[in-house]
Amino acid sequence: MVKKTKILLKVVLVFCLVILIPLVGCSYKEYSGNHADLYTVAINSALWNLGHSYGADKAIDSQIEILEKDKFGRTLFTYREKYYIRNSISFSSLMVLQCASDGNVYYYEDFNYLLKQQEAYSTSLQNFDFSEIEYLKNINDWDKELDLAKCTKKKISRNKQDIPTGTKKIEEEVLSQFNPTSSKYSIFLNLLTVDVNENSIVYGLIDKYDNGNILFAAFVNMEGEVIDWFVPDDLYNYQKELRKFKAKNGWVNIV
């Protein structure tokens, strides 16, 4: 009887390992590509990014492609994740890095990117046309002397940072603000960026399962309190709105 029990325990243990190992393998550790500087710009710039993409059965590096460089070190590039949580939103990004130096990146916050809606599972990018590329170059001073006083500075990282104040208080305020009527829902939250006063821009999703979802962003102070809410009119063209939202709430760029 004891022998049979031991055999049964071994079978159960092996079964558990078979189940758990693939799940552990699906977790995303960090960006492993050659463009950590561009990755850092991307994850601190555009709302509703995860910091990684998805392959057939696991999380993988986001797609980053350098398109062009100017004589002062600026880089024009594309950044692409397949989709945000539960296929709620999918886009490709055209971005500009001003320069990378001493372990930091420098870029023009909320002026440094354009977004284009994308099919969630598509492997090819929606192309940005000539006028869009020239527009982005122009507002980022392409081929002009660098002016770091206009830039936001971020330490180069291979990881999407966590919300510094935690999520519990923010989740409570999300429920109070949006009051999902569905009996079953999940809340997802991510950090975009932090300013010099330790205020955060946090964004996320309320997934109401069979009843749609709600995408939102919030201005959060250093105590984890939501000061204001941001729900853009256009999920793919909100840069101007976001600049006004930040300014209204006293956002101070890190320079």
PDB file of C-alpha atoms in Angstrom:
ATOM      1  CA  MET A   1       0.000   0.000   0.000  1.00  0.00           C
ATOM      2  CA  VAL A   2       2.865   2.343   0.922  1.00  0.00           C
ATOM      3  CA  LYS A   3       4.632   1.494  -2.317  1.00  0.00           C
ATOM      4  CA  LYS A   4       1.512   2.268  -4.364  1.00  0.00           C
ATOM      5  CA  THR A   5       1.111   5.590  -2.540  1.00  0.00           C
ATOM      6  CA  LYS A   6       4.717   6.560  -3.341  1.00  0.00           C
ATOM      7  CA  ILE A   7       4.222   5.678  -6.994  1.00  0.00           C
ATOM      8  CA  LEU A   8       1.028   7.742  -7.098  1.00  0.00           C
ATOM      9  CA  LEU A   9       2.809  10.725  -5.527  1.00  0.00           C
ATOM     10  CA  LYS A  10       5.577  10.477  -8.123  1.00  0.00           C
ATOM     11  CA  VAL A  11       3.028  10.399 -10.928  1.00  0.00           C
ATOM     12  CA  VAL A  12       1.274  13.476  -9.528  1.00  0.00           C
ATOM     13  CA  LEU A  13       4.595  15.312  -9.142  1.00  0.00           C
ATOM     14  CA  VAL A  14       5.642  14.570 -12.716  1.00  0.00           C
ATOM     15  CA  PHE A  15       2.228  15.663 -13.976  1.00  0.00           C
ATOM     16  CA  CYS A  16       2.504  18.971 -12.066  1.00  0.00           C
ATOM     17  CA  LEU A  17       5.969  19.604 -13.494  1.00  0.00           C
ATOM     18  CA  VAL A  18       4.728  18.940 -17.021  1.00  0.00           C
ATOM     19  CA  ILE A  19       1.981  21.523 -16.496  1.00  0.00           C
ATOM     20  CA  LEU A  20       4.089  24.156 -14.734  1.00  0.00           C
ATOM     21  CA  ILE A  21       7.230  24.171 -16.877  1.00  0.00           C
ATOM     22  CA  PRO A  22       5.512  25.489 -20.035  1.00  0.00           C
ATOM     23  CA  LEU A  23       3.761  28.157 -17.966  1.00  0.00           C
ATOM     24  CA  VAL A  24       7.046  29.341 -16.479  1.00  0.00           C
ATOM     25  CA  GLY A  25       8.622  29.324 -19.943  1.00  0.00           C
ATOM     26  CA  CYS A  26       5.900  31.652 -21.208  1.00  0.00           C
ATOM     27  CA  SER A  27       6.822  34.443 -18.785  1.00  0.00           C
ATOM     28  CA  TYR A  28       8.754  37.349 -20.289  1.00  0.00           C
ATOM     29  CA  LYS A  29      12.021  38.231 -18.539  1.00  0.00           C
ATOM     30  CA  GLU A  30      13.458  41.211 -20.438  1.00  0.00           C
ATOM     31  CA  TYR A  31      14.153  42.662 -23.872  1.00  0.00           C
ATOM     32  CA  SER A  32      17.005  40.611 -25.340  1.00  0.00           C
ATOM     33  CA  GLY A  33      17.570  42.444 -28.645  1.00  0.00           C
ATOM     34  CA  ASN A  34      20.256  44.875 -29.803  1.00  0.00           C
ATOM     35  CA  HIS A  35      18.264  48.103 -29.415  1.00  0.00           C
ATOM     36  CA  ALA A  36      17.751  48.610 -25.678  1.00  0.00           C
ATOM     37  CA  ASP A  37      17.966  52.383 -26.209  1.00  0.00           C
ATOM     38  CA  LEU A  38      15.094  52.357 -28.720  1.00  0.00           C
ATOM     39  CA  TYR A  39      13.136  49.924 -26.568  1.00  0.00           C
ATOM     40  CA  THR A  40      13.431  52.340 -23.627  1.00  0.00           C
ATOM     41  CA  VAL A  41      12.073  55.225 -25.698  1.00  0.00           C
ATOM     42  CA  ALA A  42       9.141  53.122 -26.903  1.00  0.00           C
ATOM     43  CA  ILE A  43       7.956  51.782 -23.543  1.00  0.00           C
ATOM     44  CA  ASN A  44       8.065  55.280 -22.014  1.00  0.00           C
ATOM     45  CA  SER A  45       6.277  56.992 -24.930  1.00  0.00           C
ATOM     46  CA  ALA A  46       3.149  55.271 -26.259  1.00  0.00           C
ATOM     47  CA  LEU A  47       0.179  54.268 -24.123  1.00  0.00           C
ATOM     48  CA  TRP A  48      -1.108  50.688 -24.081  1.00  0.00           C
ATOM     49  CA  ASN A  49       2.173  48.921 -24.650  1.00  0.00           C
ATOM     50  CA  LEU A  50       3.209  45.814 -22.686  1.00  0.00           C
ATOM     51  CA  GLY A  51       6.956  45.972 -23.279  1.00  0.00           C
ATOM     52  CA  HIS A  52       6.836  42.702 -25.184  1.00  0.00           C
ATOM     53  CA  SER A  53       4.950  40.943 -27.954  1.00  0.00           C
ATOM     54  CA  TYR A  54       3.660  37.401 -28.456  1.00  0.00           C
ATOM     55  CA  GLY A  55       4.769  34.437 -30.496  1.00  0.00           C
ATOM     56  CA  ALA A  56       2.772  31.292 -31.105  1.00  0.00           C
ATOM     57  CA  ASP A  57       2.725  30.230 -27.449  1.00  0.00           C
ATOM     58  CA  LYS A  58       4.930  32.609 -25.461  1.00  0.00           C
ATOM     59  CA  ALA A  59       5.924  36.212 -24.839  1.00  0.00           C
ATOM     60  CA  ILE A  60       8.703  37.434 -27.125  1.00  0.00           C
ATOM     61  CA  ASP A  61      10.648  40.620 -27.868  1.00  0.00           C
ATOM     62  CA  SER A  62       8.805  43.465 -29.515  1.00  0.00           C
ATOM     63  CA  GLN A  63       9.635  44.181 -33.143  1.00  0.00           C
ATOM     64  CA  ILE A  64      12.065  47.114 -33.544  1.00  0.00           C
ATOM     65  CA  GLU A  65      13.446  48.287 -36.881  1.00  0.00           C
ATOM     66  CA  ILE A  66      15.804  51.198 -37.550  1.00  0.00           C
ATOM     67  CA  LEU A  67      14.744  53.152 -40.633  1.00  0.00           C
ATOM     68  CA  GLU A  68      17.176  56.048 -40.752  1.00  0.00           C
ATOM     69  CA  LYS A  69      19.763  58.064 -38.800  1.00  0.00           C
ATOM     70  CA  ASP A  70      20.754  61.700 -39.159  1.00  0.00           C
ATOM     71  CA  LYS A  71      24.250  63.194 -38.867  1.00  0.00           C
ATOM     72  CA  PHE A  72      23.711  64.231 -35.232  1.00  0.00           C
ATOM     73  CA  GLY A  73      22.781  60.764 -33.992  1.00  0.00           C
ATOM     74  CA  ARG A  74      18.992  60.849 -34.120  1.00  0.00           C
ATOM     75  CA  THR A  75      17.336  57.550 -34.976  1.00  0.00           C
ATOM     76  CA  LEU A  76      14.037  57.054 -36.788  1.00  0.00           C
ATOM     77  CA  PHE A  77      12.584  53.630 -36.011  1.00  0.00           C
ATOM     78  CA  THR A  78       9.439  51.534 -35.797  1.00  0.00           C
ATOM     79  CA  TYR A  79       8.192  49.698 -32.720  1.00  0.00           C
ATOM     80  CA  ARG A  80       5.525  47.006 -32.844  1.00  0.00           C
ATOM     81  CA  GLU A  81       3.757  44.702 -30.406  1.00  0.00           C
ATOM     82  CA  LYS A  82       1.043  42.383 -31.686  1.00  0.00           C
ATOM     83  CA  TYR A  83      -1.600  43.727 -29.307  1.00  0.00           C
ATOM     84  CA  TYR A  84      -2.321  45.032 -25.829  1.00  0.00           C
ATOM     85  CA  ILE A  85      -4.147  42.798 -23.330  1.00  0.00           C
ATOM     86  CA  ARG A  86      -6.793  40.466 -24.773  1.00  0.00           C
ATOM     87  CA  ASN A  87      -6.472  41.962 -28.249  1.00  0.00           C
ATOM     88  CA  SER A  88      -8.056  45.223 -27.029  1.00  0.00           C
ATOM     89  CA  ILE A  89      -5.897  47.540 -29.148  1.00  0.00           C
ATOM     90  CA  SER A  90      -3.144  46.982 -31.692  1.00  0.00           C
ATOM     91  CA  PHE A  91      -0.870  49.542 -33.333  1.00  0.00           C
ATOM     92  CA  SER A  92       2.541  50.160 -34.835  1.00  0.00           C
ATOM     93  CA  SER A  93       4.665  53.171 -33.834  1.00  0.00           C
ATOM     94  CA  LEU A  94       6.995  55.451 -35.752  1.00  0.00           C
ATOM     95  CA  MET A  95       9.424  57.034 -33.287  1.00  0.00           C
ATOM     96  CA  VAL A  96      12.471  59.274 -32.979  1.00  0.00           C
ATOM     97  CA  LEU A  97      15.326  58.978 -30.501  1.00  0.00           C
ATOM     98  CA  GLN A  98      17.341  62.186 -30.215  1.00  0.00           C
ATOM     99  CA  CYS A  99      20.443  60.465 -28.841  1.00  0.00           C
ATOM    100  CA  ALA A 100      21.746  57.924 -26.342  1.00  0.00           C
ATOM    101  CA  SER A 101      24.606  58.875 -24.021  1.00  0.00           C
ATOM    102  CA  ASP A 102      26.066  57.725 -20.689  1.00  0.00           C
ATOM    103  CA  GLY A 103      23.434  55.051 -20.221  1.00  0.00           C
ATOM    104  CA  ASN A 104      20.490  57.363 -20.933  1.00  0.00           C
ATOM    105  CA  VAL A 105      18.178  58.114 -23.839  1.00  0.00           C
ATOM    106  CA  TYR A 106      16.966  61.590 -24.811  1.00  0.00           C
ATOM    107  CA  TYR A 107      13.763  62.308 -26.733  1.00  0.00           C
ATOM    108  CA  TYR A 108      11.014  64.923 -27.168  1.00  0.00           C
ATOM    109  CA  GLU A 109       8.251  63.628 -24.904  1.00  0.00           C
ATOM    110  CA  ASP A 110       4.833  63.383 -26.609  1.00  0.00           C
ATOM    111  CA  PHE A 111       6.281  64.772 -29.851  1.00  0.00           C
ATOM    112  CA  ASN A 112       8.485  61.798 -30.680  1.00  0.00           C
ATOM    113  CA  TYR A 113       5.991  59.296 -32.101  1.00  0.00           C
ATOM    114  CA  LEU A 114       3.124  58.608 -34.472  1.00  0.00           C
ATOM    115  CA  LEU A 115       0.768  55.648 -34.203  1.00  0.00           C
ATOM    116  CA  LYS A 116      -1.102  53.637 -36.793  1.00  0.00           C
ATOM    117  CA  GLN A 117      -3.879  51.133 -36.140  1.00  0.00           C
ATOM    118  CA  GLN A 118      -2.849  47.577 -36.897  1.00  0.00           C
ATOM    119  CA  GLU A 119      -4.458  44.185 -37.300  1.00  0.00           C
ATOM    120  CA  ALA A 120      -3.686  42.408 -34.045  1.00  0.00           C
ATOM    121  CA  TYR A 121      -2.253  39.212 -35.474  1.00  0.00           C
ATOM    122  CA  SER A 122      -0.659  40.643 -38.600  1.00  0.00           C
ATOM    123  CA  THR A 123       3.060  40.000 -39.019  1.00  0.00           C
ATOM    124  CA  SER A 124       3.542  42.971 -41.355  1.00  0.00           C
ATOM    125  CA  LEU A 125       3.531  46.669 -40.418  1.00  0.00           C
ATOM    126  CA  GLN A 126       1.138  49.258 -41.733  1.00  0.00           C
ATOM    127  CA  ASN A 127       3.521  51.553 -43.572  1.00  0.00           C
ATOM    128  CA  PHE A 128       3.890  55.202 -42.619  1.00  0.00           C
ATOM    129  CA  ASP A 129       3.821  57.348 -45.742  1.00  0.00           C
ATOM    130  CA  PHE A 130       6.343  59.981 -46.813  1.00  0.00           C
ATOM    131  CA  SER A 131       4.354  62.921 -45.418  1.00  0.00           C
ATOM    132  CA  GLU A 132       3.996  61.254 -42.006  1.00  0.00           C
ATOM    133  CA  ILE A 133       7.700  60.477 -41.854  1.00  0.00           C
ATOM    134  CA  GLU A 134       8.668  64.017 -42.861  1.00  0.00           C
ATOM    135  CA  TYR A 135       6.243  65.499 -40.332  1.00  0.00           C
ATOM    136  CA  LEU A 136       7.721  63.479 -37.480  1.00  0.00           C
ATOM    137  CA  LYS A 137      11.246  64.350 -38.550  1.00  0.00           C
ATOM    138  CA  ASN A 138      10.388  68.026 -38.693  1.00  0.00           C
ATOM    139  CA  ILE A 139       8.903  68.264 -35.187  1.00  0.00           C
ATOM    140  CA  ASN A 140      11.911  66.362 -33.858  1.00  0.00           C
ATOM    141  CA  ASP A 141      14.465  68.769 -35.443  1.00  0.00           C
ATOM    142  CA  TRP A 142      15.876  66.207 -37.844  1.00  0.00           C
ATOM    143  CA  ASP A 143      19.339  67.169 -39.191  1.00  0.00           C
ATOM    144  CA  LYS A 144      19.626  70.091 -36.759  1.00  0.00           C
ATOM    145  CA  GLU A 145      22.018  70.452 -33.828  1.00  0.00           C
ATOM    146  CA  LEU A 146      20.962  68.483 -30.764  1.00  0.00           C
ATOM    147  CA  ASP A 147      19.211  70.468 -28.033  1.00  0.00           C
ATOM    148  CA  LEU A 148      19.098  68.314 -24.893  1.00  0.00           C
ATOM    149  CA  ALA A 149      17.297  71.091 -22.986  1.00  0.00           C
ATOM    150  CA  LYS A 150      14.165  70.161 -24.993  1.00  0.00           C
ATOM    151  CA  CYS A 151      14.482  66.493 -24.123  1.00  0.00           C
ATOM    152  CA  THR A 152      13.196  64.054 -21.568  1.00  0.00           C
ATOM    153  CA  LYS A 153      15.923  61.770 -20.219  1.00  0.00           C
ATOM    154  CA  LYS A 154      15.427  58.136 -19.214  1.00  0.00           C
ATOM    155  CA  LYS A 155      17.878  55.517 -18.022  1.00  0.00           C
ATOM    156  CA  ILE A 156      18.250  52.755 -20.599  1.00  0.00           C
ATOM    157  CA  SER A 157      16.370  49.646 -19.479  1.00  0.00           C
ATOM    158  CA  ARG A 158      15.514  46.217 -20.834  1.00  0.00           C
ATOM    159  CA  ASN A 159      12.442  45.899 -18.614  1.00  0.00           C
ATOM    160  CA  LYS A 160       9.006  47.449 -18.474  1.00  0.00           C
ATOM    161  CA  GLN A 161       8.936  49.113 -15.050  1.00  0.00           C
ATOM    162  CA  ASP A 162       6.272  48.376 -12.443  1.00  0.00           C
ATOM    163  CA  ILE A 163       3.939  51.044 -11.057  1.00  0.00           C
ATOM    164  CA  PRO A 164       6.013  52.515  -8.190  1.00  0.00           C
ATOM    165  CA  THR A 165       3.084  52.934  -5.773  1.00  0.00           C
ATOM    166  CA  GLY A 166       1.545  49.520  -6.432  1.00  0.00           C
ATOM    167  CA  THR A 167      -1.875  48.885  -7.952  1.00  0.00           C
ATOM    168  CA  LYS A 168      -4.371  48.293  -5.112  1.00  0.00           C
ATOM    169  CA  LYS A 169      -5.389  51.908  -4.521  1.00  0.00           C
ATOM    170  CA  ILE A 170      -5.492  52.651  -8.257  1.00  0.00           C
ATOM    171  CA  GLU A 171      -7.701  49.617  -8.928  1.00  0.00           C
ATOM    172  CA  GLU A 172     -10.167  50.830  -6.285  1.00  0.00           C
ATOM    173  CA  GLU A 173     -10.338  54.242  -7.944  1.00  0.00           C
ATOM    174  CA  VAL A 174     -10.733  52.648 -11.389  1.00  0.00           C
ATOM    175  CA  LEU A 175     -13.826  50.796 -10.156  1.00  0.00           C
ATOM    176  CA  SER A 176     -15.226  53.950  -8.592  1.00  0.00           C
ATOM    177  CA  GLN A 177     -14.635  56.014 -11.739  1.00  0.00           C
ATOM    178  CA  PHE A 178     -15.819  53.591 -14.429  1.00  0.00           C
ATOM    179  CA  ASN A 179     -18.239  51.375 -12.463  1.00  0.00           C
ATOM    180  CA  PRO A 180     -18.256  48.343 -14.768  1.00  0.00           C
ATOM    181  CA  THR A 181     -21.765  46.905 -14.888  1.00  0.00           C
ATOM    182  CA  SER A 182     -20.628  43.428 -15.865  1.00  0.00           C
ATOM    183  CA  SER A 183     -20.636  40.879 -13.046  1.00  0.00           C
ATOM    184  CA  LYS A 184     -17.337  39.444 -14.305  1.00  0.00           C
ATOM    185  CA  TYR A 185     -14.387  41.648 -15.173  1.00  0.00           C
ATOM    186  CA  SER A 186     -10.620  41.998 -14.800  1.00  0.00           C
ATOM    187  CA  ILE A 187      -8.515  45.137 -14.363  1.00  0.00           C
ATOM    188  CA  PHE A 188      -5.079  45.440 -15.958  1.00  0.00           C
ATOM    189  CA  LEU A 189      -2.668  48.296 -15.179  1.00  0.00           C
ATOM    190  CA  ASN A 190       0.709  49.365 -16.582  1.00  0.00           C
ATOM    191  CA  LEU A 191       3.128  52.218 -16.019  1.00  0.00           C
ATOM    192  CA  LEU A 192       3.992  54.562 -18.870  1.00  0.00           C
ATOM    193  CA  THR A 193       6.455  56.994 -17.289  1.00  0.00           C
ATOM    194  CA  VAL A 194       7.352  58.992 -14.159  1.00  0.00           C
ATOM    195  CA  ASP A 195       8.189  62.693 -13.875  1.00  0.00           C
ATOM    196  CA  VAL A 196      10.687  64.603 -11.712  1.00  0.00           C
ATOM    197  CA  ASN A 197       8.124  64.892  -8.871  1.00  0.00           C
ATOM    198  CA  GLU A 198       7.424  61.134  -8.924  1.00  0.00           C
ATOM    199  CA  ASN A 199       4.013  61.563 -10.510  1.00  0.00           C
ATOM    200  CA  SER A 200       3.119  58.707 -12.847  1.00  0.00           C
ATOM    201  CA  ILE A 201       1.123  58.212 -16.001  1.00  0.00           C
ATOM    202  CA  VAL A 202      -0.610  54.863 -15.596  1.00  0.00           C
ATOM    203  CA  TYR A 203      -2.823  53.206 -18.189  1.00  0.00           C
ATOM    204  CA  GLY A 204      -4.903  50.108 -18.370  1.00  0.00           C
ATOM    205  CA  LEU A 205      -7.973  48.168 -19.307  1.00  0.00           C
ATOM    206  CA  ILE A 206     -11.167  46.963 -17.705  1.00  0.00           C
ATOM    207  CA  ASP A 207     -12.030  43.734 -19.479  1.00  0.00           C
ATOM    208  CA  LYS A 208     -15.754  43.063 -19.063  1.00  0.00           C
ATOM    209  CA  TYR A 209     -15.390  39.680 -20.794  1.00  0.00           C
ATOM    210  CA  ASP A 210     -18.451  39.290 -23.032  1.00  0.00           C
ATOM    211  CA  ASN A 211     -19.471  42.929 -22.613  1.00  0.00           C
ATOM    212  CA  GLY A 212     -16.521  44.785 -24.190  1.00  0.00           C
ATOM    213  CA  ASN A 213     -13.760  46.687 -22.447  1.00  0.00           C
ATOM    214  CA  ILE A 214     -12.723  50.158 -21.281  1.00  0.00           C
ATOM    215  CA  LEU A 215      -9.307  51.661 -22.047  1.00  0.00           C
ATOM    216  CA  PHE A 216      -8.118  54.503 -19.846  1.00  0.00           C
ATOM    217  CA  ALA A 217      -5.079  56.368 -18.505  1.00  0.00           C
ATOM    218  CA  ALA A 218      -4.589  58.248 -15.249  1.00  0.00           C
ATOM    219  CA  PHE A 219      -2.379  60.854 -13.605  1.00  0.00           C
ATOM    220  CA  VAL A 220      -1.201  59.291 -10.316  1.00  0.00           C
ATOM    221  CA  ASN A 221       0.717  61.097  -7.582  1.00  0.00           C
ATOM    222  CA  MET A 222       3.562  59.693  -5.487  1.00  0.00           C
ATOM    223  CA  GLU A 223       1.087  58.410  -2.864  1.00  0.00           C
ATOM    224  CA  GLY A 224      -0.733  56.322  -5.450  1.00  0.00           C
ATOM    225  CA  GLU A 225      -3.788  58.576  -5.612  1.00  0.00           C
ATOM    226  CA  VAL A 226      -5.444  59.197  -8.977  1.00  0.00           C
ATOM    227  CA  ILE A 227      -5.502  62.962  -9.594  1.00  0.00           C
ATOM    228  CA  ASP A 228      -7.169  62.911 -13.017  1.00  0.00           C
ATOM    229  CA  TRP A 229      -8.386  60.564 -15.755  1.00  0.00           C
ATOM    230  CA  PHE A 230      -7.523  60.514 -19.449  1.00  0.00           C
ATOM    231  CA  VAL A 231      -9.694  58.803 -22.072  1.00  0.00           C
ATOM    232  CA  PRO A 232      -8.642  60.108 -25.505  1.00  0.00           C
ATOM    233  CA  ASP A 233     -11.056  60.813 -28.331  1.00  0.00           C
ATOM    234  CA  ASP A 234      -8.778  58.898 -30.705  1.00  0.00           C
ATOM    235  CA  LEU A 235      -6.812  55.906 -29.445  1.00  0.00           C
ATOM    236  CA  TYR A 236      -4.252  56.327 -32.230  1.00  0.00           C
ATOM    237  CA  ASN A 237      -3.808  60.107 -32.246  1.00  0.00           C
ATOM    238  CA  TYR A 238      -3.830  61.443 -28.698  1.00  0.00           C
ATOM    239  CA  GLN A 239      -0.427  63.143 -28.349  1.00  0.00           C
ATOM    240  CA  LYS A 240      -1.793  66.685 -28.240  1.00  0.00           C
ATOM    241  CA  GLU A 241      -4.513  65.699 -25.752  1.00  0.00           C
ATOM    242  CA  LEU A 242      -1.958  63.936 -23.579  1.00  0.00           C
ATOM    243  CA  ARG A 243       0.342  66.965 -23.518  1.00  0.00           C
ATOM    244  CA  LYS A 244      -2.560  69.159 -22.332  1.00  0.00           C
ATOM    245  CA  PHE A 245      -3.593  66.547 -19.755  1.00  0.00           C
ATOM    246  CA  LYS A 246      -0.090  66.416 -18.309  1.00  0.00           C
ATOM    247  CA  ALA A 247       0.310  70.192 -18.271  1.00  0.00           C
ATOM    248  CA  LYS A 248      -3.048  70.663 -16.522  1.00  0.00           C
ATOM    249  CA  ASN A 249      -1.919  68.407 -13.714  1.00  0.00           C
ATOM    250  CA  GLY A 250       1.568  69.867 -13.258  1.00  0.00           C
ATOM    251  CA  TRP A 251       3.696  67.275 -15.041  1.00  0.00           C
ATOM    252  CA  VAL A 252       7.418  68.124 -15.088  1.00  0.00           C
ATOM    253  CA  ASN A 253       9.599  66.294 -17.612  1.00  0.00           C
ATOM    254  CA  ILE A 254      12.864  64.734 -16.470  1.00  0.00           C
ATOM    255  CA  VAL A 255      15.688  66.620 -18.246  1.00  0.00           C
TER     256      VAL A 255
END
